[in-house]
Coordinates of C-alpha atoms and ligand atoms in Angstrom, one line a residue:
M1 CA 7.0 -33.4 -49.7
K2 CA 7.3 -35.0 -46.3
A3 CA 7.2 -33.9 -42.6
T4 CA 7.4 -35.6 -39.3
V5 CA 5.7 -34.7 -36.0
K6 CA 6.9 -36.3 -32.8
L7 CA 4.7 -36.2 -29.8
D8 CA 5.4 -37.2 -26.2
I9 CA 2.4 -37.0 -24.0
D10 CA 4.6 -36.0 -21.1
R11 CA 6.1 -33.1 -23.0
R12 CA 3.5 -30.4 -22.4
A13 CA 3.1 -26.7 -23.2
G14 CA 0.4 -26.2 -20.6
P15 CA -3.2 -26.9 -19.6
I16 CA -5.8 -26.0 -22.2
D17 CA -8.3 -23.5 -20.8
R18 CA -11.6 -24.0 -22.6
R19 CA -11.9 -20.2 -22.6
L20 CA -9.4 -20.1 -25.5
F21 CA -12.4 -20.7 -27.7
G22 CA -14.5 -17.7 -26.7
G23 CA -16.2 -15.0 -28.8
F24 CA -17.0 -11.3 -28.7
L25 CA -20.3 -9.5 -29.3
E26 CA -20.3 -5.7 -29.5
H27 CA -23.0 -3.2 -30.0
L28 CA -21.7 -2.5 -33.5
G29 CA -23.5 -2.6 -36.9
R30 CA -25.8 -5.6 -37.1
A31 CA -24.1 -7.7 -34.5
V32 CA -26.8 -7.2 -31.8
Y33 CA -29.7 -5.7 -33.7
G34 CA -30.6 -7.9 -36.7
G35 CA -27.9 -10.4 -35.6
V36 CA -28.4 -12.1 -32.3
Y37 CA -31.5 -10.0 -31.5
D38 CA -34.3 -9.6 -34.1
P39 CA -37.7 -9.3 -32.4
G40 CA -40.6 -10.0 -34.7
N41 CA -38.6 -12.1 -37.1
P42 CA -40.2 -15.6 -37.5
L43 CA -36.8 -17.1 -36.8
S44 CA -36.7 -15.4 -33.4
D45 CA -38.0 -16.8 -30.1
D46 CA -40.5 -14.9 -27.9
R47 CA -37.6 -12.9 -26.4
G48 CA -36.4 -11.8 -29.8
F49 CA -33.3 -14.1 -29.9
R50 CA -32.6 -15.5 -33.4
T51 CA -32.8 -19.2 -32.9
D52 CA -30.8 -20.0 -36.1
V53 CA -27.9 -17.8 -34.9
A54 CA -28.0 -19.2 -31.4
G55 CA -27.9 -22.8 -32.8
A56 CA -24.9 -22.1 -35.0
L57 CA -23.0 -20.5 -32.1
R58 CA -24.1 -23.3 -29.7
A59 CA -22.4 -25.7 -32.0
L60 CA -19.1 -23.9 -31.5
D61 CA -19.3 -24.7 -27.8
M62 CA -18.0 -21.2 -26.9
P63 CA -17.2 -21.1 -23.2
C64 CA -17.4 -17.3 -22.9
V65 CA -18.6 -14.3 -24.9
R66 CA -17.2 -10.8 -24.3
Y67 CA -19.7 -7.9 -24.3
P68 CA -20.8 -5.1 -24.9
G69 CA -17.5 -3.8 -26.6
G70 CA -15.1 -3.0 -27.9
N71 CA -14.9 0.7 -28.6
F72 CA -18.6 0.9 -27.9
V73 CA -18.2 0.3 -24.2
S74 CA -16.0 3.3 -23.6
N75 CA -19.0 5.7 -24.0
Y76 CA -21.8 3.3 -22.9
D77 CA -23.9 3.7 -19.8
W78 CA -25.1 0.2 -18.9
R79 CA -28.0 1.8 -16.9
D80 CA -29.6 2.9 -20.2
G81 CA -30.0 -0.7 -21.1
V82 CA -32.0 -2.1 -18.1
G83 CA -35.5 -1.7 -16.9
P84 CA -38.8 -1.4 -18.9
R85 CA -38.0 -1.0 -22.6
E86 CA -40.3 1.9 -23.1
S87 CA -38.3 4.0 -20.6
R88 CA -34.9 3.1 -22.1
P89 CA -33.3 6.1 -23.9
S90 CA -31.9 6.1 -27.4
R91 CA -28.3 7.4 -27.4
P92 CA -25.8 8.4 -30.0
D93 CA -22.9 5.9 -30.0
F94 CA -19.6 7.8 -30.2
A95 CA -17.5 4.9 -31.5
W96 CA -19.5 3.8 -34.6
K97 CA -21.7 6.9 -35.2
T98 CA -24.9 4.9 -34.8
I99 CA -28.1 5.3 -32.8
E100 CA -28.2 2.9 -29.9
P101 CA -31.8 2.1 -29.0
N102 CA -30.8 0.2 -25.8
T103 CA -33.6 -2.4 -26.3
F104 CA -30.9 -5.1 -25.7
G105 CA -28.9 -4.6 -22.5
V106 CA -27.2 -6.6 -19.8
D107 CA -30.2 -8.6 -18.8
E108 CA -31.0 -9.6 -22.4
F109 CA -27.3 -10.5 -22.8
A110 CA -27.3 -12.7 -19.7
A111 CA -30.5 -14.5 -20.9
W112 CA -29.0 -14.9 -24.4
C113 CA -25.8 -16.5 -22.9
R114 CA -28.0 -19.1 -21.2
V115 CA -29.7 -19.9 -24.6
V116 CA -26.3 -20.3 -26.3
G117 CA -24.7 -22.2 -23.4
T118 CA -21.9 -19.7 -22.8
E119 CA -20.7 -17.5 -20.0
P120 CA -20.8 -13.7 -20.1
M121 CA -17.5 -11.8 -20.0
M122 CA -18.4 -8.2 -19.3
A123 CA -16.4 -5.1 -20.1
V124 CA -16.9 -1.9 -18.1
N125 CA -16.7 1.6 -19.3
L126 CA -13.5 3.2 -18.0
G127 CA -13.5 5.8 -20.7
T128 CA -16.3 8.2 -19.9
L129 CA -17.5 6.5 -16.7
G130 CA -15.4 5.3 -13.7
P131 CA -14.9 2.9 -10.9
R132 CA -18.2 3.7 -9.2
E133 CA -20.4 2.8 -12.2
A134 CA -18.3 -0.3 -12.8
A135 CA -18.8 -1.5 -9.2
D136 CA -22.6 -0.7 -9.6
L137 CA -22.7 -3.0 -12.6
V138 CA -21.0 -5.8 -10.5
E139 CA -23.6 -5.2 -7.8
Y140 CA -26.4 -5.3 -10.4
C141 CA -25.1 -8.6 -12.0
N142 CA -23.7 -10.5 -9.1
L143 CA -25.2 -9.5 -5.7
P144 CA -28.2 -11.5 -4.5
G145 CA -30.4 -8.6 -3.3
G146 CA -31.0 -6.2 -0.4
T147 CA -29.0 -3.4 -2.0
H148 CA -30.1 -0.8 -4.6
W149 CA -28.7 -2.2 -7.9
A150 CA -29.2 -5.9 -6.9
D151 CA -32.8 -5.1 -6.1
A152 CA -33.2 -3.3 -9.4
R153 CA -32.1 -6.5 -11.2
R154 CA -34.7 -8.4 -9.2
A155 CA -37.4 -5.9 -10.0
N156 CA -36.4 -6.2 -13.7
G157 CA -37.1 -10.0 -13.5
G158 CA -33.7 -11.3 -12.6
A159 CA -34.4 -13.2 -9.3
D160 CA -31.1 -15.0 -9.5
P161 CA -27.8 -13.1 -10.0
H162 CA -26.2 -13.3 -13.4
G163 CA -23.0 -14.5 -11.8
V164 CA -20.6 -12.8 -14.2
K165 CA -17.1 -14.1 -13.4
L166 CA -15.0 -12.4 -16.0
W167 CA -14.7 -8.6 -16.2
C168 CA -12.6 -6.4 -18.5
L169 CA -11.4 -3.1 -17.1
G170 CA -12.2 -1.0 -20.1
N171 CA -11.2 -1.6 -23.8
E172 CA -8.1 -0.5 -25.7
M173 CA -7.4 2.4 -23.5
D174 CA -4.0 2.8 -25.1
G175 CA -5.7 3.9 -28.4
P176 CA -6.2 7.6 -29.2
W177 CA -9.5 6.6 -30.9
Q178 CA -10.9 5.3 -27.6
A179 CA -13.3 7.6 -25.7
G180 CA -11.5 8.6 -22.6
H181 CA -8.1 7.5 -23.8
C182 CA -5.4 8.6 -21.4
P183 CA -1.7 7.9 -20.7
A184 CA -0.8 4.5 -19.1
P185 CA -0.3 5.7 -15.5
E186 CA -3.7 7.4 -15.5
Y187 CA -5.5 4.4 -16.9
A188 CA -3.7 2.2 -14.4
L189 CA -4.9 4.3 -11.5
K190 CA -8.4 4.2 -12.7
A191 CA -8.2 0.4 -13.4
R192 CA -6.8 -0.2 -9.9
Q193 CA -9.5 1.8 -8.2
A194 CA -12.2 0.0 -10.2
A195 CA -10.6 -3.4 -9.5
R196 CA -10.7 -2.8 -5.8
L197 CA -14.3 -1.6 -5.7
M198 CA -15.5 -4.4 -8.0
R199 CA -13.7 -7.2 -6.2
G200 CA -14.7 -5.6 -2.9
L201 CA -18.3 -6.4 -3.9
D202 CA -17.6 -9.8 -5.3
P203 CA -14.2 -11.4 -4.4
S204 CA -14.8 -14.3 -6.8
I205 CA -14.5 -12.3 -10.0
E206 CA -11.5 -12.3 -12.4
L207 CA -10.3 -9.1 -14.0
V208 CA -8.7 -8.3 -17.3
L209 CA -6.4 -5.2 -17.6
C210 CA -6.2 -3.4 -20.9
G211 CA -2.9 -4.2 -22.6
S212 CA -1.8 -2.8 -26.0
S213 CA -4.4 -2.8 -28.7
G214 CA -1.9 -4.1 -31.2
R215 CA 1.8 -4.7 -32.0
G216 CA 1.8 -1.7 -34.3
M217 CA 1.2 0.8 -31.5
A218 CA 4.1 3.1 -30.6
T219 CA 3.6 2.3 -26.9
Y220 CA 3.4 -1.5 -27.5
L221 CA 4.7 -3.4 -24.5
E222 CA 5.8 -0.2 -22.7
W223 CA 2.1 0.6 -22.0
D224 CA 1.7 -3.0 -20.8
R225 CA 4.7 -2.8 -18.6
V226 CA 3.5 0.4 -16.9
V227 CA -0.1 -0.8 -16.3
L228 CA 1.1 -4.2 -15.1
E229 CA 3.5 -2.7 -12.7
H230 CA 0.7 -0.6 -11.2
C231 CA -2.0 -3.3 -11.2
W232 CA -0.1 -6.6 -10.8
D233 CA -1.8 -7.5 -7.6
E234 CA -5.2 -6.5 -8.7
V235 CA -5.7 -8.5 -12.0
E236 CA -5.6 -12.0 -13.3
Y237 CA -5.1 -11.2 -17.0
I238 CA -3.8 -8.6 -19.4
S239 CA -5.5 -8.2 -22.8
A240 CA -3.8 -8.6 -26.2
H241 CA -5.5 -7.8 -29.5
R242 CA -4.6 -8.4 -33.1
Y243 CA -6.4 -8.2 -36.5
S244 CA -4.5 -9.7 -39.4
G245 CA -4.7 -8.7 -43.0
N246 CA -3.5 -9.6 -46.5
R247 CA -3.4 -6.0 -47.8
E248 CA -0.7 -6.6 -50.4
D249 CA -2.6 -9.7 -51.7
D250 CA 0.5 -11.9 -51.0
T251 CA -0.9 -15.3 -49.9
A252 CA 2.5 -16.8 -49.1
W253 CA 3.3 -13.9 -46.8
F254 CA -0.2 -13.9 -45.2
L255 CA -0.1 -17.6 -44.5
A256 CA 3.0 -17.1 -42.4
E257 CA 0.9 -15.0 -40.0
G258 CA 1.3 -17.5 -37.2
V259 CA 4.9 -16.4 -36.9
E260 CA 3.7 -12.9 -35.8
I261 CA 1.2 -14.3 -33.4
D262 CA 3.9 -16.5 -31.8
R263 CA 6.1 -13.4 -31.5
I264 CA 3.4 -11.4 -29.7
L265 CA 2.9 -14.2 -27.2
D266 CA 6.6 -14.6 -26.7
D267 CA 6.7 -10.8 -26.1
Y268 CA 4.1 -11.2 -23.4
A269 CA 5.7 -14.2 -21.9
G270 CA 8.9 -12.2 -21.5
L271 CA 7.1 -9.1 -20.1
L272 CA 5.0 -11.1 -17.6
A273 CA 8.1 -12.9 -16.3
Y274 CA 9.9 -9.5 -16.1
V275 CA 7.2 -7.7 -14.1
R276 CA 6.7 -10.8 -11.9
G277 CA 10.5 -10.7 -11.2
V278 CA 10.6 -7.0 -10.5
K279 CA 7.6 -7.3 -8.2
K280 CA 9.2 -10.4 -6.5
S281 CA 5.7 -11.8 -6.8
D282 CA 4.4 -15.3 -6.4
R283 CA 1.3 -14.4 -8.4
R284 CA 0.9 -15.1 -12.0
V285 CA -0.9 -12.9 -14.5
F286 CA -2.0 -14.5 -17.8
V287 CA -2.9 -13.2 -21.3
A288 CA -6.5 -12.8 -22.4
F289 CA -6.3 -12.5 -26.2
D290 CA -9.8 -11.1 -26.1
E291 CA -9.9 -9.7 -29.7
W292 CA -8.4 -11.6 -32.6
N293 CA -9.4 -12.2 -36.2
V294 CA -8.6 -11.4 -39.8
W295 CA -10.0 -7.9 -40.7
Y296 CA -8.8 -5.8 -43.5
K297 CA -11.3 -5.8 -46.4
N298 CA -14.3 -3.9 -45.0
H299 CA -13.6 -0.7 -43.2
E300 CA -17.1 0.7 -43.3
T301 CA -17.2 2.1 -39.7
D302 CA -19.5 5.1 -40.1
G303 CA -23.1 4.3 -39.1
R304 CA -24.4 7.7 -40.3
W305 CA -26.5 7.9 -37.2
T306 CA -28.8 5.0 -38.0
E307 CA -29.9 2.0 -36.0
G308 CA -28.2 -1.3 -36.8
P309 CA -26.4 -0.4 -40.0
S310 CA -24.3 -2.8 -42.0
L311 CA -20.7 -2.2 -40.7
L312 CA -17.6 -4.3 -40.9
E313 CA -19.4 -7.1 -42.8
E314 CA -16.2 -8.8 -43.9
V315 CA -16.4 -11.7 -46.3
Y316 CA -14.1 -14.5 -45.3
N317 CA -12.2 -16.9 -47.6
L318 CA -10.1 -20.0 -47.3
E319 CA -6.8 -18.2 -46.6
D320 CA -8.5 -16.2 -43.8
A321 CA -9.7 -19.5 -42.2
L322 CA -6.1 -20.9 -42.3
V323 CA -4.8 -17.8 -40.6
C324 CA -7.5 -18.2 -37.9
A325 CA -6.3 -21.8 -37.5
Q326 CA -2.8 -20.5 -36.9
Y327 CA -4.1 -18.1 -34.2
L328 CA -5.5 -21.2 -32.4
N329 CA -2.4 -23.2 -33.0
S330 CA -0.3 -20.4 -31.4
F331 CA -2.7 -20.1 -28.4
L332 CA -2.3 -23.8 -27.8
R333 CA 1.4 -23.7 -28.1
H334 CA 1.4 -20.9 -25.6
A335 CA -1.2 -22.5 -23.3
D336 CA 1.1 -21.8 -20.3
I337 CA 0.4 -18.0 -20.6
V338 CA -2.8 -17.7 -22.6
R339 CA -6.0 -18.6 -20.8
I340 CA -8.7 -16.7 -22.6
A341 CA -9.1 -15.8 -26.3
C342 CA -12.1 -14.3 -28.0
L343 CA -12.8 -14.4 -31.8
A344 CA -13.8 -10.9 -32.7
Q345 CA -16.6 -11.0 -33.5
I346 CA -19.4 -13.6 -33.8
V347 CA -22.3 -12.3 -35.8
N348 CA -22.4 -10.0 -38.9
V349 CA -19.5 -7.8 -37.8
I350 CA -16.2 -9.4 -38.8
A351 CA -17.9 -12.7 -38.0
P352 CA -18.2 -16.4 -38.8
V353 CA -22.0 -16.1 -39.0
L354 CA -23.9 -13.7 -41.3
T355 CA -27.6 -13.1 -41.1
S356 CA -30.3 -12.1 -43.5
P357 CA -34.0 -11.8 -42.4
D358 CA -34.4 -15.4 -43.9
G359 CA -31.5 -17.3 -42.5
I360 CA -27.8 -17.5 -41.8
L361 CA -24.6 -18.0 -43.8
I362 CA -21.7 -19.9 -42.3
Q363 CA -18.4 -18.2 -43.3
S364 CA -15.1 -20.0 -43.7
I365 CA -13.7 -18.9 -40.4
Y366 CA -16.4 -20.7 -38.5
H367 CA -14.9 -24.1 -39.3
P368 CA -11.5 -23.8 -37.6
L369 CA -13.0 -22.6 -34.4
R370 CA -15.5 -25.5 -34.4
M371 CA -12.7 -28.0 -35.2
F372 CA -10.4 -26.8 -32.4
S373 CA -13.2 -26.2 -29.9
R374 CA -14.4 -29.8 -30.4
H375 CA -11.0 -31.5 -30.3
A376 CA -8.5 -29.4 -28.3
K377 CA -9.1 -30.6 -24.8
G378 CA -6.9 -31.5 -21.8
V379 CA -3.3 -30.5 -22.1
S380 CA -1.4 -28.9 -24.9
L381 CA 1.6 -30.9 -26.0
A382 CA 4.9 -29.5 -27.4
P383 CA 5.3 -31.2 -30.8
I384 CA 8.7 -31.6 -32.4
V385 CA 8.2 -30.8 -36.1
D386 CA 10.6 -31.5 -38.9
G387 CA 9.7 -30.5 -42.4
P388 CA 10.3 -28.2 -45.3
T389 CA 10.3 -24.4 -45.2
Y390 CA 9.2 -21.8 -47.8
T391 CA 10.0 -18.2 -48.5
A392 CA 7.2 -16.0 -47.1
G393 CA 8.2 -12.7 -48.7
S394 CA 9.5 -10.2 -46.1
R395 CA 8.9 -12.8 -43.4
G396 CA 11.7 -15.0 -44.7
E397 CA 12.0 -18.7 -44.4
V398 CA 9.0 -20.2 -42.5
P399 CA 8.0 -23.8 -41.9
V400 CA 5.4 -25.0 -44.3
L401 CA 3.7 -27.0 -41.5
D402 CA 2.2 -25.1 -38.5
V403 CA 1.3 -27.6 -35.7
S404 CA -0.3 -27.8 -32.3
A405 CA -1.4 -30.9 -30.4
S406 CA -3.5 -31.8 -27.4
H407 CA -3.9 -34.8 -25.1
D408 CA -7.2 -35.3 -23.4
E409 CA -6.3 -37.2 -20.2
E410 CA -10.0 -38.1 -19.6
T411 CA -10.5 -40.0 -22.9
G412 CA -6.9 -40.7 -23.7
A413 CA -7.3 -39.1 -27.2
V414 CA -4.5 -37.1 -28.8
S415 CA -5.5 -34.4 -31.4
L416 CA -3.2 -32.7 -33.9
F417 CA -3.9 -29.5 -35.7
L418 CA -1.9 -29.3 -38.9
V419 CA -1.9 -26.2 -41.1
N420 CA -0.2 -26.7 -44.5
R421 CA 0.8 -23.1 -45.4
G422 CA 1.9 -24.2 -48.9
T423 CA -0.2 -23.2 -51.8
S424 CA 0.6 -26.1 -54.1
H425 CA 2.2 -29.2 -52.4
D426 CA 0.4 -31.6 -50.2
L427 CA 2.5 -32.9 -47.3
D428 CA 2.9 -36.5 -46.3
V429 CA 3.0 -36.2 -42.5
E430 CA 4.3 -39.0 -40.3
I431 CA 3.1 -38.8 -36.7
D432 CA 5.2 -40.5 -34.1
F433 CA 3.5 -40.9 -30.7
G434 CA 6.9 -41.4 -28.9
G435 CA 6.8 -45.0 -27.8
R436 CA 3.0 -45.2 -27.9
A437 CA 0.9 -46.3 -30.8
A438 CA -2.2 -44.9 -32.5
G439 CA -5.3 -46.9 -31.8
T440 CA -7.7 -48.0 -34.6
A441 CA -10.2 -45.3 -33.9
V442 CA -8.8 -42.4 -35.9
E443 CA -10.8 -39.4 -37.1
V444 CA -9.5 -37.0 -39.7
E445 CA -11.2 -33.8 -40.8
V446 CA -9.8 -31.5 -43.5
L447 CA -10.6 -27.9 -44.5
S448 CA -8.8 -27.1 -47.7
G449 CA -9.2 -26.1 -51.4
D450 CA -7.3 -25.0 -54.5
D451 CA -8.2 -21.4 -54.3
P452 CA -7.1 -19.3 -51.3
K453 CA -9.8 -16.7 -52.2
A454 CA -12.7 -19.3 -52.2
H455 CA -15.5 -18.2 -50.0
N456 CA -19.1 -19.0 -49.1
S457 CA -21.9 -16.9 -50.3
W458 CA -25.7 -16.9 -50.1
Q459 CA -25.7 -18.4 -53.6
A460 CA -23.0 -21.0 -52.8
P461 CA -22.9 -21.5 -49.1
E462 CA -20.7 -24.6 -48.8
V463 CA -17.7 -23.8 -51.0
V464 CA -15.4 -23.8 -48.0
A465 CA -16.5 -26.6 -45.7
P466 CA -14.7 -29.4 -43.9
A467 CA -14.5 -32.9 -45.4
R468 CA -13.6 -36.2 -43.9
G469 CA -10.0 -37.3 -44.5
S470 CA -8.1 -40.5 -43.9
A471 CA -5.0 -41.8 -42.1
V472 CA -2.8 -44.9 -42.5
R473 CA -1.6 -46.6 -39.3
G474 CA 1.7 -48.5 -39.6
E475 CA 2.8 -51.6 -37.7
D476 CA 5.2 -49.3 -35.8
G477 CA 2.1 -47.5 -34.4
K478 CA 2.8 -44.3 -36.3
L479 CA 0.1 -42.5 -38.3
R480 CA 0.6 -41.2 -41.8
V481 CA -1.7 -38.5 -43.1
T482 CA -1.8 -36.2 -46.0
A483 CA -2.0 -32.6 -45.1
P484 CA -3.2 -30.9 -48.3
A485 CA -1.8 -27.6 -49.4
L486 CA -3.9 -24.6 -48.3
G487 CA -5.4 -26.8 -45.7
L488 CA -6.2 -27.4 -42.0
T489 CA -6.1 -31.1 -41.1
V490 CA -7.3 -32.2 -37.7
V491 CA -6.3 -35.7 -36.6
R492 CA -7.8 -37.4 -33.5
A493 CA -6.5 -40.7 -32.4
G494 CA -6.7 -42.8 -29.3
L495 CA -3.4 -44.3 -28.0
D496 CA -2.8 -48.0 -27.9
R497 CA 0.0 -50.5 -27.7
P498 CA 2.0 -50.9 -30.9
A499 CA 0.0 -52.8 -33.5
R500 CA 1.3 -56.0 -35.1
A501 CA -0.5 -55.9 -38.4
G502 CA 0.9 -54.2 -41.5
L503 CA -0.4 -50.9 -43.0
Q504 CA -4.0 -50.4 -42.4
A505 CA -6.2 -47.7 -44.1
I506 CA -8.4 -45.9 -41.6
G507 CA -11.4 -43.6 -42.4
A508 CA -13.1 -42.8 -45.6
A509 CA -11.1 -40.9 -48.2
H510 CA -12.2 -37.2 -48.4
E511 CA -15.8 -37.9 -48.0
Q512 CA -17.8 -34.7 -47.9
A513 CA -18.9 -33.9 -44.4
T514 CA -21.4 -31.3 -43.3
G515 CA -20.4 -28.1 -41.6
N516 CA -22.0 -29.2 -38.4
S517 CA -20.8 -32.8 -38.4
Ligands
AHR601 O1 -13.8 -5.4 -33.1 C1 -13.9 -4.1 -33.7 C2 -13.1 -3.1 -32.9 O2 -11.7 -3.4 -33.0 C3 -13.4 -3.1 -31.4 O3 -14.5 -2.3 -31.1 C4 -12.1 -2.5 -30.8 O4 -11.9 -2.9 -29.5 C5 -11.1 -2.9 -31.8 O5 -10.3 -1.8 -32.2

């Protein structure tokens, strides 16, 4: 089967914000305790941070990590997690029925972010606390000193402010499961008051308003319209969340998930344009897709009032990784409206990295994030794709090939991200650079396999791992690559003048590469 992808470096979808490759760390299960923070473990540093976990996350080059929740934040008092550890209280956590020891709090998180080379993205509790406590947290984190909470941070060892730029105004406040859930106008009022207080203390911060927690919500988009109309001038972003699942065990249907993600982003594009029009505003508000992932297999959400229980420890397979790749493709295609996206989550809880006391396991979904984060730089292009379709169950006819592309103006490199949703046929893909020619330095990396359910385990940790692929460059300057069935193929090429020579093989054929290459 054949497909063509035409690119024109002047035909752009939007600038690529690095924060599209962010993550999310919640006080949930073993994400913090036994995940990023494991004092006393020989693999931890003197602050208790697991060095193997930090190393794996550093390799993802995540620009931001959202914290501390999630549902957890809506009944969390950040003041419990600062100051001398011996005076910090243990509290019952309403969301996940666990005991929160509060030995890891905002100061530890800020220090951990520095270790991982990422920026903190802080959520405030607008469920059971309010604007005042949210502003106090901004003061604690961002003000230099000379006031109560800034001086408290200094007394706790933080001479320099944490400098938290991104702030979420609560979490999933549209959801009846959320502590402090309320109707949209009430949330909007609280969010607006909080925004004014918080920005009053630090005008440089950026704020994320709670949008719908999913497309399945009865109030989907209507909640978003109401809160945006109230808060349009106060915020930079509205959040979107989605968790995908293959509950009917229908791989063909599941692998068309990108269609749904595109639809959600198209919905938000329409809504944001509508509210902007109604407001006659010159401002723009963007989407922060600050929770996304596959999550449907593990619904162990009851911590039975213990500390750091195993919750939501989803095992990820190849088809899950290909769905994650489609999220990232969709974010790139909608780069004009999506500026932030956070894989939910990063360690142990629905996560690319699992820990045991003795080491870490890299799950399949780690790889697409690393491949995109490494190569999707500069501007997102708008590729024209021509290829076969397949029947994806109730989703109807869907293109086999899901594509996004980027052009890094600094290096001149073009990258393509090709997901072959088919389960049995490889695709011969011809890439036409629109009057330009591919240079000789071409890199191809492939994540694929025969079994959509293949997954890594402690016994077999590299069943799903990327391999090096190859491309052929024609005298017309076009590239030809094989995008294997059930596969993500990433192609990176410099652009050149059209070559004169005939067909030229580039790259080693499917040489096994390491996960961190
Ligand atoms: O990521 C797990 C949970 O999913 C988060 O706490 C919540 O925001 C969402 O419903």
